[in-house]
Short mmCIF file of C-alpha atoms in Angstrom, two decimals:
data_model
loop_
_atom_site.label_atom_id
_atom_site.label_comp_id
_atom_site.label_asym_id
_atom_site.label_seq_id
_atom_site.Cartn_x
_atom_site.Cartn_y
_atom_site.Cartn_z
CA MET A 1 0.29 -0.28 -0.31
CA LYS A 2 1.00 3.42 -1.01
CA ILE A 3 0.54 5.91 1.74
CA LEU A 4 0.40 9.73 1.42
CA ILE A 5 1.43 12.86 4.12
CA LEU A 6 0.56 15.76 3.09
CA GLY A 7 1.30 18.91 4.21
CA ILE A 8 -1.35 22.04 3.42
CA GLY A 9 -0.94 25.49 3.72
CA ASN A 10 1.07 29.11 3.13
CA VAL A 11 4.23 28.79 4.38
CA LEU A 12 4.16 32.73 4.41
CA PHE A 13 2.26 33.54 7.03
CA GLY A 14 3.44 31.25 10.26
CA ASP A 15 0.28 29.47 11.40
CA GLU A 16 -1.03 28.84 8.49
CA GLY A 17 1.50 27.00 7.27
CA ILE A 18 1.24 24.17 9.18
CA GLY A 19 0.67 21.69 7.94
CA VAL A 20 4.10 21.78 5.15
CA HIS A 21 6.04 22.47 8.14
CA LEU A 22 4.52 19.72 10.06
CA ALA A 23 5.07 17.79 7.07
CA ASN A 24 8.85 17.98 6.51
CA TYR A 25 9.58 18.60 10.49
CA LEU A 26 8.82 14.41 10.49
CA ASP A 27 10.13 13.61 6.94
CA GLU A 28 13.39 15.39 8.52
CA LYS A 29 12.84 13.85 11.92
CA TYR A 30 11.88 10.07 11.79
CA ASN A 31 12.08 6.92 8.95
CA PHE A 32 9.01 5.46 8.08
CA ILE A 33 9.71 1.69 7.47
CA SER A 34 7.34 -1.49 5.67
CA ASP A 35 7.77 -4.40 4.76
CA GLU A 36 4.21 -4.25 2.92
CA HIS A 37 3.85 -0.15 2.71
CA THR A 38 6.06 2.64 1.35
CA VAL A 39 5.34 6.17 3.09
CA ASN A 40 6.16 9.61 1.30
CA VAL A 41 5.81 13.17 2.52
CA VAL A 42 4.75 15.94 0.19
CA ASP A 43 4.55 19.44 0.86
CA GLY A 44 0.89 20.28 -0.77
CA GLY A 45 1.76 24.36 -0.40
CA THR A 46 -1.89 26.21 -1.82
CA LEU A 47 -1.40 24.22 -5.12
CA ALA A 48 -5.37 22.17 -4.50
CA GLN A 49 -6.15 21.24 -7.74
CA ILE A 50 -2.86 20.50 -8.67
CA LEU A 51 -2.47 17.94 -6.00
CA ILE A 52 -5.37 15.74 -7.99
CA PRO A 53 -3.16 13.01 -9.69
CA ILE A 54 -1.37 12.84 -6.82
CA ILE A 55 -3.19 12.49 -4.47
CA THR A 56 -5.03 9.36 -6.44
CA ASP A 57 -1.84 7.74 -6.71
CA TYR A 58 -2.28 6.45 -3.38
CA ASP A 59 -3.83 4.00 -1.10
CA ARG A 60 -4.35 6.08 2.22
CA VAL A 61 -3.48 10.11 2.87
CA LEU A 62 -2.72 11.37 6.04
CA LEU A 63 -3.56 15.23 5.23
CA ILE A 64 -2.17 18.26 8.05
CA ASP A 65 -4.05 21.35 7.34
CA CYS A 66 -5.04 23.78 10.00
CA VAL A 67 -8.99 24.29 10.15
CA ASN A 68 -11.76 26.09 11.62
CA VAL A 69 -14.23 25.04 14.66
CA LEU A 70 -17.04 26.63 15.80
CA ASP A 71 -16.02 27.70 19.26
CA GLY A 72 -13.11 25.75 18.93
CA ASP A 73 -9.97 27.62 20.54
CA ILE A 74 -6.14 28.30 19.03
CA GLY A 75 -4.08 25.18 19.66
CA ASP A 76 -7.14 22.69 19.73
CA VAL A 77 -6.03 20.34 17.58
CA TYR A 78 -8.93 17.81 15.63
CA SER A 79 -8.18 14.62 14.03
CA PHE A 80 -10.91 12.59 11.79
CA ASP A 81 -11.53 10.82 8.54
CA PHE A 82 -12.32 13.10 5.50
CA ASP A 83 -15.93 10.82 4.71
CA ALA A 84 -16.69 11.83 8.45
CA VAL A 85 -16.21 15.10 9.10
CA PRO A 86 -17.46 16.60 12.60
CA ASP A 87 -19.84 19.17 12.00
CA TYR A 88 -18.22 21.86 13.81
CA ILE A 89 -15.62 21.65 11.24
CA THR A 90 -16.25 24.42 8.84
CA TRP A 91 -12.92 24.68 6.98
CA GLN A 92 -13.04 27.85 5.67
CA GLY A 93 -10.71 30.18 7.92
CA SER A 94 -8.41 29.90 4.66
CA ALA A 95 -8.65 30.34 0.79
CA HIS A 96 -6.42 27.17 0.34
CA GLU A 97 -8.40 25.14 2.91
CA VAL A 98 -11.52 25.94 1.04
CA GLU A 99 -9.90 24.61 -2.02
CA MET A 100 -8.06 21.95 -0.46
CA LEU A 101 -12.01 20.84 0.46
CA GLN A 102 -13.12 21.35 -2.37
CA THR A 103 -10.54 19.29 -4.63
CA LEU A 104 -10.92 16.17 -2.29
CA GLN A 105 -15.38 16.57 -2.88
CA MET A 106 -13.72 16.53 -6.54
CA ILE A 107 -11.83 13.80 -6.49
CA GLU A 108 -14.28 11.82 -4.15
CA MET A 109 -17.37 12.57 -7.01
CA LEU A 110 -15.20 10.61 -9.88
CA GLY A 111 -14.74 7.69 -7.31
CA ASP A 112 -11.14 8.38 -6.93
CA LEU A 113 -10.16 9.12 -3.57
CA PRO A 114 -8.30 7.13 -1.50
CA PRO A 115 -9.52 6.89 2.47
CA VAL A 116 -8.15 10.38 3.63
CA LYS A 117 -7.12 10.88 7.13
CA ILE A 118 -7.14 15.03 8.11
CA VAL A 119 -5.17 16.30 11.48
CA GLY A 120 -5.68 19.99 12.03
CA VAL A 121 -5.38 22.50 14.53
CA ILE A 122 -6.58 25.25 14.94
CA PRO A 123 -4.39 28.66 14.12
CA TYR A 124 -3.91 31.88 15.32
CA VAL A 125 -4.57 34.66 12.71
CA ILE A 126 -3.75 33.86 9.37
CA GLY A 127 -2.98 35.87 6.90
CA GLU A 128 -2.36 38.93 8.32
CA ASP A 129 1.24 39.39 7.88
CA THR A 130 4.44 37.46 6.60
CA THR A 131 5.71 35.47 9.92
CA PHE A 132 7.98 32.11 9.59
CA THR A 133 6.96 31.82 13.86
CA ILE A 134 4.64 29.22 14.28
CA THR A 135 2.90 30.43 17.47
CA ASN A 136 3.07 28.95 20.66
CA GLU A 137 -0.23 27.23 20.85
CA VAL A 138 0.64 26.14 17.69
CA LEU A 139 3.71 24.94 18.43
CA GLU A 140 2.88 22.38 21.75
CA ALA A 141 -0.52 21.28 19.74
CA SER A 142 2.42 20.00 17.26
CA LYS A 143 3.46 17.75 20.10
CA THR A 144 -0.27 16.78 19.71
CA MET A 145 -0.47 16.19 16.17
CA GLU A 146 3.10 14.21 15.55
CA HIS A 147 1.48 11.53 18.31
CA SER A 148 -2.32 11.21 16.19
CA ILE A 149 0.12 11.05 13.20
CA ILE A 150 2.57 8.20 14.52
CA ASN A 151 -0.21 5.92 15.66
CA TYR A 152 -2.30 6.29 12.65
CA LEU A 153 1.03 5.10 10.82
CA LYS A 154 1.92 2.67 13.21
CA ASP A 155 -2.10 1.15 12.81
CA LEU A 156 -1.42 0.42 9.19
CA ASN A 157 1.91 -1.67 10.83
CA VAL A 158 4.36 1.48 9.61
CA GLU A 159 7.03 1.97 12.12
CA THR A 160 9.45 4.74 12.61
CA THR A 161 12.09 5.10 13.93
CA LEU A 162 14.01 8.41 14.66
CA LYS A 163 16.81 9.57 12.13
CA ASN A 164 17.16 13.26 13.77
CA SER A 165 16.10 13.43 17.17
CA GLY A 166 17.37 17.04 17.21
CA ALA A 167 14.44 18.22 14.47
CA ILE A 168 13.16 21.66 15.21
CA LEU A 169 9.91 21.80 14.16
CA GLN A 170 10.86 25.98 14.49
CA GLU A 171 13.83 25.86 13.39
CA VAL A 172 12.33 23.56 9.86
CA ALA A 173 9.18 26.55 9.81
CA ARG A 174 11.75 28.70 8.99
CA THR A 175 13.07 26.69 5.95
CA SER A 176 10.32 24.97 4.38
CA TYR A 177 10.11 27.55 1.91
CA LEU A 178 13.49 26.80 0.61
CA ARG A 179 12.66 23.35 0.39
CA GLY A 180 9.54 23.76 -2.06
CA THR A 181 6.91 21.85 -3.43
CA GLN A 182 8.02 17.59 -3.27
CA TRP A 183 6.34 15.92 -6.13
CA TYR A 184 6.86 11.77 -5.71
#
């Protein structure tokens, strides 16, 4: 089985880029090992519909992004399947989220959508000032997100081993724009 870890977000706006930053961080920190599966990490940025051929090439997708939640607080983490999005998740915090939601819905209508697990966090106000700094609330929340992602992979019989125990999410965020979108 081919598993895709897909980071979504705009790296120019701090918390807005958490999906990309966390995906890059996981790629830097861990080896993903399985006799039966392959795991690829992709920086999807804000590409949305351009990602359709990539998404449909995988058997499972783990999407990391920020989410908007009714009555939620900055730093709250949510994990859910795309085919069972809770009513309190609105996904309307930024333009890229709406485009990603529409992209997943289009792939689903075509019958090509693999199972998608979403791990999201409520960001601080997004899209106001250019910054590579992630807020303390989202940095703290990223630990919960990382744990959720590792557990999801473990449930799929993917082992994670440390590649770089010194990886620091905020440092990765400062250089995410240099990594660019990775195509596999």
